[in-house]
Amino acid sequence: MKSRRRTSSSPLLGTLALIAALFVVAPLISVVIRVPWADFWSTLTSKAVRQSLAVSLQTSLVAAVLAAVLGIPLSWWLARTSNTFARVIRTVCIAPMVLPPVVAGIALLAAFGRRGVVGEQLFNWWGISLPFTKTAVVLAQVFVAMPFLILAVEAAFRQVNEGLEDAARTLGASPLRIFFTVVVPSVRPALIAGLVLAWARSFGEFGASITFAGSFPGRTQTLPMSVYEIATYDYRQALVVSVFMMFVSVGVLAAMRDRWATGATR
């Protein structure tokens, strides 16, 4: 029989909780109330919004895949390594979560700009210039999104039953086969959650992208950049695009909540 948790009946705690909830909910509800619903479809199907949505979808999907390809092995290594060097690497790799977005963009320019540490060599040797291209958008999205995947997946890797790995090893399985046939299936819910969170963060990325890639319609202008630009001349249209992005974000969170709840009951 499941026991119910007793909730505090303190009026002060209840009041503070209500104020906190209203503080978060009020702006979101206000956007929905102010949206000119009669112009909703025509705004979303306008050329500028369609172009920026296409760029956002293309770049965020590629960024999510790259974040997984790079972040999953790194998460595995961090979960299985407990020394000072690993702790330093973990801190550095998670740092983009708390960096000011403009600082993240400047850091990418310092590394991959035409005069950057890496970018200068790319340009001098192969004539490759990354800033203000769609590739720059992807790099910015991976930079800010991968920490979310690392946090979700590393925590799951730490919970994997090492006895299953030992059993597979005694049966002659290689480390790579153990990883893909034993470890990965054990953490599949966390992998999916991390991947979706990385995609959602990439889809909503603005500050680092506009600093490193600029905002060129049809090329590097993503949906958040489009909202920012539209708001300078048509607040009502900006509300439409904003509420669309808000629905996408809420939908992602709702899907993740159901998955987490399912995982918690197993």
CSV table of C-alpha atoms in Angstrom, one decimal:
chain,number,residue,atom,x,y,z
A,1,MET,CA,0.0,0.0,0.0
A,2,LYS,CA,1.4,3.3,-1.0
A,3,SER,CA,1.7,6.0,1.7
A,4,ARG,CA,0.7,9.5,1.0
A,5,ARG,CA,3.1,12.3,1.8
A,6,ARG,CA,1.8,14.9,4.2
A,7,THR,CA,1.9,18.4,2.8
A,8,SER,CA,2.7,21.4,4.9
A,9,SER,CA,-0.2,23.5,6.0
A,10,SER,CA,1.9,26.6,6.7
A,11,PRO,CA,0.0,29.7,5.3
A,12,LEU,CA,3.4,31.4,4.6
A,13,LEU,CA,4.7,28.5,2.5
A,14,GLY,CA,1.5,28.3,0.7
A,15,THR,CA,1.4,32.0,-0.1
A,16,LEU,CA,5.0,32.0,-1.3
A,17,ALA,CA,4.3,28.9,-3.5
A,18,LEU,CA,1.3,30.7,-5.0
A,19,ILE,CA,3.3,33.9,-5.7
A,20,ALA,CA,6.1,31.8,-7.3
A,21,ALA,CA,3.6,30.0,-9.5
A,22,LEU,CA,1.9,33.2,-10.6
A,23,PHE,CA,5.2,34.8,-11.3
A,24,VAL,CA,6.0,32.1,-13.8
A,25,VAL,CA,2.6,31.5,-15.2
A,26,ALA,CA,1.4,35.1,-15.6
A,27,PRO,CA,3.8,36.0,-18.5
A,28,LEU,CA,3.1,32.8,-20.3
A,29,ILE,CA,-0.7,33.3,-20.0
A,30,SER,CA,-0.4,36.9,-21.0
A,31,VAL,CA,1.3,35.9,-24.3
A,32,VAL,CA,-1.6,33.6,-25.1
A,33,ILE,CA,-4.2,36.3,-24.2
A,34,ARG,CA,-2.5,39.0,-26.3
A,35,VAL,CA,-1.9,36.9,-29.5
A,36,PRO,CA,-4.0,38.1,-32.5
A,37,TRP,CA,-5.4,34.6,-33.2
A,38,ALA,CA,-7.1,35.9,-36.4
A,39,ASP,CA,-3.6,36.5,-37.9
A,40,PHE,CA,-2.0,33.3,-36.4
A,41,TRP,CA,-1.9,31.2,-39.5
A,42,SER,CA,-1.0,34.0,-42.0
A,43,THR,CA,1.9,35.1,-39.8
A,44,LEU,CA,3.3,31.6,-39.4
A,45,THR,CA,3.1,30.9,-43.1
A,46,SER,CA,4.8,34.2,-44.1
A,47,LYS,CA,8.0,34.0,-46.0
A,48,ALA,CA,10.2,35.3,-43.2
A,49,VAL,CA,8.8,32.9,-40.6
A,50,ARG,CA,8.9,29.9,-42.9
A,51,GLN,CA,12.5,30.6,-43.8
A,52,SER,CA,13.6,31.0,-40.2
A,53,LEU,CA,11.6,27.9,-39.1
A,54,ALA,CA,13.3,25.9,-41.8
A,55,VAL,CA,16.7,27.0,-40.7
A,56,SER,CA,15.9,26.3,-37.0
A,57,LEU,CA,14.7,22.8,-37.8
A,58,GLN,CA,17.6,21.9,-40.0
A,59,THR,CA,20.3,23.3,-37.6
A,60,SER,CA,18.7,22.1,-34.4
A,61,LEU,CA,18.3,18.5,-35.7
A,62,VAL,CA,21.9,18.4,-36.9
A,63,ALA,CA,23.1,20.0,-33.6
A,64,ALA,CA,21.1,17.4,-31.5
A,65,VAL,CA,22.7,14.5,-33.4
A,66,LEU,CA,26.2,16.0,-33.1
A,67,ALA,CA,25.6,16.7,-29.4
A,68,ALA,CA,24.7,13.0,-29.0
A,69,VAL,CA,27.7,11.7,-31.0
A,70,LEU,CA,30.1,13.8,-29.0
A,71,GLY,CA,28.3,13.9,-25.7
A,72,ILE,CA,27.5,10.2,-25.1
A,73,PRO,CA,31.1,9.0,-25.2
A,74,LEU,CA,32.2,11.9,-23.1
A,75,SER,CA,29.4,11.2,-20.6
A,76,TRP,CA,30.4,7.5,-20.4
A,77,TRP,CA,34.0,8.5,-19.8
A,78,LEU,CA,33.0,11.0,-17.1
A,79,ALA,CA,30.8,8.4,-15.4
A,80,ARG,CA,33.6,5.8,-15.2
A,81,THR,CA,36.5,8.2,-14.3
A,82,SER,CA,36.9,9.6,-10.9
A,83,ASN,CA,40.0,11.8,-10.7
A,84,THR,CA,40.8,15.5,-10.7
A,85,PHE,CA,41.3,15.7,-14.4
A,86,ALA,CA,37.8,14.2,-15.1
A,87,ARG,CA,36.3,16.7,-12.6
A,88,VAL,CA,37.9,19.6,-14.3
A,89,ILE,CA,36.8,18.4,-17.7
A,90,ARG,CA,33.2,17.9,-16.4
A,91,THR,CA,33.2,21.5,-15.0
A,92,VAL,CA,34.5,23.0,-18.3
A,93,CYS,CA,32.1,21.0,-20.5
A,94,ILE,CA,29.1,22.0,-18.4
A,95,ALA,CA,30.1,25.7,-18.2
A,96,PRO,CA,28.2,26.7,-21.4
A,97,MET,CA,25.0,26.2,-19.4
A,98,VAL,CA,25.8,29.2,-17.2
A,99,LEU,CA,27.8,31.4,-19.5
A,100,PRO,CA,26.1,34.6,-20.7
A,101,PRO,CA,25.0,33.8,-24.3
A,102,VAL,CA,27.0,36.7,-25.8
A,103,VAL,CA,30.1,35.4,-24.0
A,104,ALA,CA,29.5,32.0,-25.5
A,105,GLY,CA,29.3,33.6,-28.9
A,106,ILE,CA,32.5,35.6,-28.3
A,107,ALA,CA,34.2,32.4,-27.2
A,108,LEU,CA,33.2,30.6,-30.4
A,109,LEU,CA,34.5,33.6,-32.4
A,110,ALA,CA,37.8,33.4,-30.4
A,111,ALA,CA,38.1,29.7,-31.3
A,112,PHE,CA,36.6,29.4,-34.8
A,113,GLY,CA,36.6,33.0,-36.1
A,114,ARG,CA,38.7,33.8,-39.1
A,115,ARG,CA,41.3,35.1,-36.7
A,116,GLY,CA,40.5,32.6,-34.0
A,117,VAL,CA,42.8,30.0,-32.5
A,118,VAL,CA,41.4,27.2,-34.7
A,119,GLY,CA,39.6,29.2,-37.3
A,120,GLU,CA,42.7,31.0,-38.5
A,121,GLN,CA,44.4,27.7,-39.3
A,122,LEU,CA,41.2,26.4,-41.1
A,123,PHE,CA,41.1,29.6,-43.2
A,124,ASN,CA,44.9,29.6,-44.0
A,125,TRP,CA,45.2,25.9,-44.8
A,126,TRP,CA,41.9,25.1,-46.5
A,127,GLY,CA,40.1,28.5,-47.0
A,128,ILE,CA,37.3,27.5,-44.6
A,129,SER,CA,35.6,30.4,-42.9
A,130,LEU,CA,33.0,29.3,-40.3
A,131,PRO,CA,31.5,32.6,-38.8
A,132,PHE,CA,28.2,33.8,-40.3
A,133,THR,CA,27.4,30.5,-41.9
A,134,LYS,CA,24.8,27.9,-41.2
A,135,THR,CA,27.6,25.7,-39.9
A,136,ALA,CA,28.3,28.4,-37.3
A,137,VAL,CA,24.7,28.2,-36.2
A,138,VAL,CA,25.1,24.5,-35.7
A,139,LEU,CA,28.3,24.9,-33.7
A,140,ALA,CA,26.7,27.5,-31.5
A,141,GLN,CA,23.8,25.2,-30.8
A,142,VAL,CA,26.0,22.2,-30.0
A,143,PHE,CA,28.1,24.3,-27.7
A,144,VAL,CA,25.1,25.4,-25.6
A,145,ALA,CA,23.1,22.2,-25.8
A,146,MET,CA,25.5,19.5,-25.2
A,147,PRO,CA,25.8,20.2,-21.4
A,148,PHE,CA,22.1,19.3,-21.0
A,149,LEU,CA,22.7,15.9,-22.7
A,150,ILE,CA,25.9,15.3,-20.7
A,151,LEU,CA,24.1,15.9,-17.3
A,152,ALA,CA,21.2,13.6,-18.2
A,153,VAL,CA,23.2,10.8,-19.7
A,154,GLU,CA,26.2,10.8,-17.2
A,155,ALA,CA,23.8,10.4,-14.3
A,156,ALA,CA,22.2,7.4,-16.0
A,157,PHE,CA,25.6,5.8,-16.8
A,158,ARG,CA,26.5,5.9,-13.2
A,159,GLN,CA,23.5,3.8,-12.3
A,160,VAL,CA,24.2,1.0,-14.8
A,161,ASN,CA,24.7,-2.4,-13.1
A,162,GLU,CA,28.3,-3.2,-13.6
A,163,GLY,CA,27.5,-6.9,-12.9
A,164,LEU,CA,25.8,-7.1,-16.3
A,165,GLU,CA,28.9,-5.7,-18.0
A,166,ASP,CA,31.1,-8.3,-16.1
A,167,ALA,CA,28.8,-11.1,-17.2
A,168,ALA,CA,29.0,-10.0,-20.8
A,169,ARG,CA,32.8,-9.7,-20.6
A,170,THR,CA,33.2,-13.2,-19.2
A,171,LEU,CA,31.2,-14.4,-22.3
A,172,GLY,CA,33.8,-12.9,-24.5
A,173,ALA,CA,32.0,-9.7,-25.6
A,174,SER,CA,34.3,-6.8,-26.6
A,175,PRO,CA,34.1,-3.4,-24.8
A,176,LEU,CA,32.4,-1.8,-27.8
A,177,ARG,CA,29.8,-4.6,-28.0
A,178,ILE,CA,29.2,-4.4,-24.2
A,179,PHE,CA,28.6,-0.7,-24.6
A,180,PHE,CA,26.1,-1.0,-27.4
A,181,THR,CA,24.3,-4.2,-26.3
A,182,VAL,CA,24.3,-3.8,-22.5
A,183,VAL,CA,25.0,-0.3,-21.4
A,184,VAL,CA,23.0,1.7,-24.0
A,185,PRO,CA,19.8,-0.3,-23.7
A,186,SER,CA,20.0,0.2,-19.9
A,187,VAL,CA,20.0,4.0,-20.2
A,188,ARG,CA,17.8,4.4,-23.2
A,189,PRO,CA,15.2,6.6,-21.4
A,190,ALA,CA,17.9,9.0,-20.3
A,191,LEU,CA,19.5,9.0,-23.8
A,192,ILE,CA,16.1,10.0,-25.3
A,193,ALA,CA,15.5,12.6,-22.7
A,194,GLY,CA,19.0,14.1,-23.1
A,195,LEU,CA,18.6,14.1,-26.9
A,196,VAL,CA,15.2,15.8,-26.8
A,197,LEU,CA,16.5,18.4,-24.3
A,198,ALA,CA,19.5,19.1,-26.5
A,199,TRP,CA,17.2,19.6,-29.5
A,200,ALA,CA,14.9,21.9,-27.5
A,201,ARG,CA,17.8,24.0,-26.3
A,202,SER,CA,19.2,24.1,-29.9
A,203,PHE,CA,15.8,25.1,-31.3
A,204,GLY,CA,15.5,28.0,-28.8
A,205,GLU,CA,19.1,29.2,-29.0
A,206,PHE,CA,19.6,32.9,-29.7
A,207,GLY,CA,22.5,34.8,-28.0
A,208,ALA,CA,25.5,32.7,-29.0
A,209,SER,CA,24.1,32.1,-32.5
A,210,ILE,CA,23.5,35.7,-33.4
A,211,THR,CA,26.9,36.7,-32.1
A,212,PHE,CA,28.8,33.9,-34.0
A,213,ALA,CA,26.6,33.4,-37.0
A,214,GLY,CA,24.7,36.6,-37.4
A,215,SER,CA,21.1,36.9,-38.5
A,216,PHE,CA,20.8,36.6,-42.3
A,217,PRO,CA,17.3,35.6,-43.5
A,218,GLY,CA,17.2,32.2,-45.2
A,219,ARG,CA,20.8,31.4,-44.2
A,220,THR,CA,21.5,31.9,-40.5
A,221,GLN,CA,18.4,33.5,-39.1
A,222,THR,CA,16.6,31.1,-36.8
A,223,LEU,CA,13.2,31.4,-35.4
A,224,PRO,CA,14.3,33.2,-32.1
A,225,MET,CA,16.2,35.7,-34.2
A,226,SER,CA,13.2,36.2,-36.4
A,227,VAL,CA,11.1,36.9,-33.3
A,228,TYR,CA,13.6,39.5,-32.2
A,229,GLU,CA,13.6,41.2,-35.6
A,230,ILE,CA,9.9,41.1,-36.0
A,231,ALA,CA,9.3,42.6,-32.6
A,232,THR,CA,11.2,45.8,-33.7
A,233,TYR,CA,8.4,46.6,-36.2
A,234,ASP,CA,5.3,44.4,-35.5
A,235,TYR,CA,4.7,43.4,-31.9
A,236,ARG,CA,1.6,41.4,-32.8
A,237,GLN,CA,3.4,39.2,-35.2
A,238,ALA,CA,6.2,38.7,-32.7
A,239,LEU,CA,3.5,37.4,-30.2
A,240,VAL,CA,2.3,34.9,-32.8
A,241,VAL,CA,5.8,33.4,-33.4
A,242,SER,CA,6.5,33.5,-29.6
A,243,VAL,CA,3.4,31.6,-28.7
A,244,PHE,CA,4.2,29.0,-31.4
A,245,MET,CA,7.7,28.5,-29.9
A,246,MET,CA,6.1,28.4,-26.4
A,247,PHE,CA,3.8,25.6,-27.5
A,248,VAL,CA,6.7,23.6,-28.9
A,249,SER,CA,8.6,24.0,-25.6
A,250,VAL,CA,5.7,23.1,-23.4
A,251,GLY,CA,5.0,20.1,-25.7
A,252,VAL,CA,8.6,18.9,-25.2
A,253,LEU,CA,8.4,19.3,-21.5
A,254,ALA,CA,5.1,17.4,-21.3
A,255,ALA,CA,6.5,14.5,-23.3
A,256,MET,CA,9.6,14.4,-21.1
A,257,ARG,CA,7.5,14.5,-18.0
A,258,ASP,CA,5.4,11.5,-19.1
A,259,ARG,CA,8.6,9.6,-19.9
A,260,TRP,CA,10.2,10.5,-16.6
A,261,ALA,CA,7.1,9.5,-14.8
A,262,THR,CA,7.0,6.2,-16.7
A,263,GLY,CA,10.7,5.6,-15.9
A,264,ALA,CA,10.1,6.4,-12.2
A,265,THR,CA,7.3,3.8,-11.9
A,266,ARG,CA,9.4,0.9,-13.4
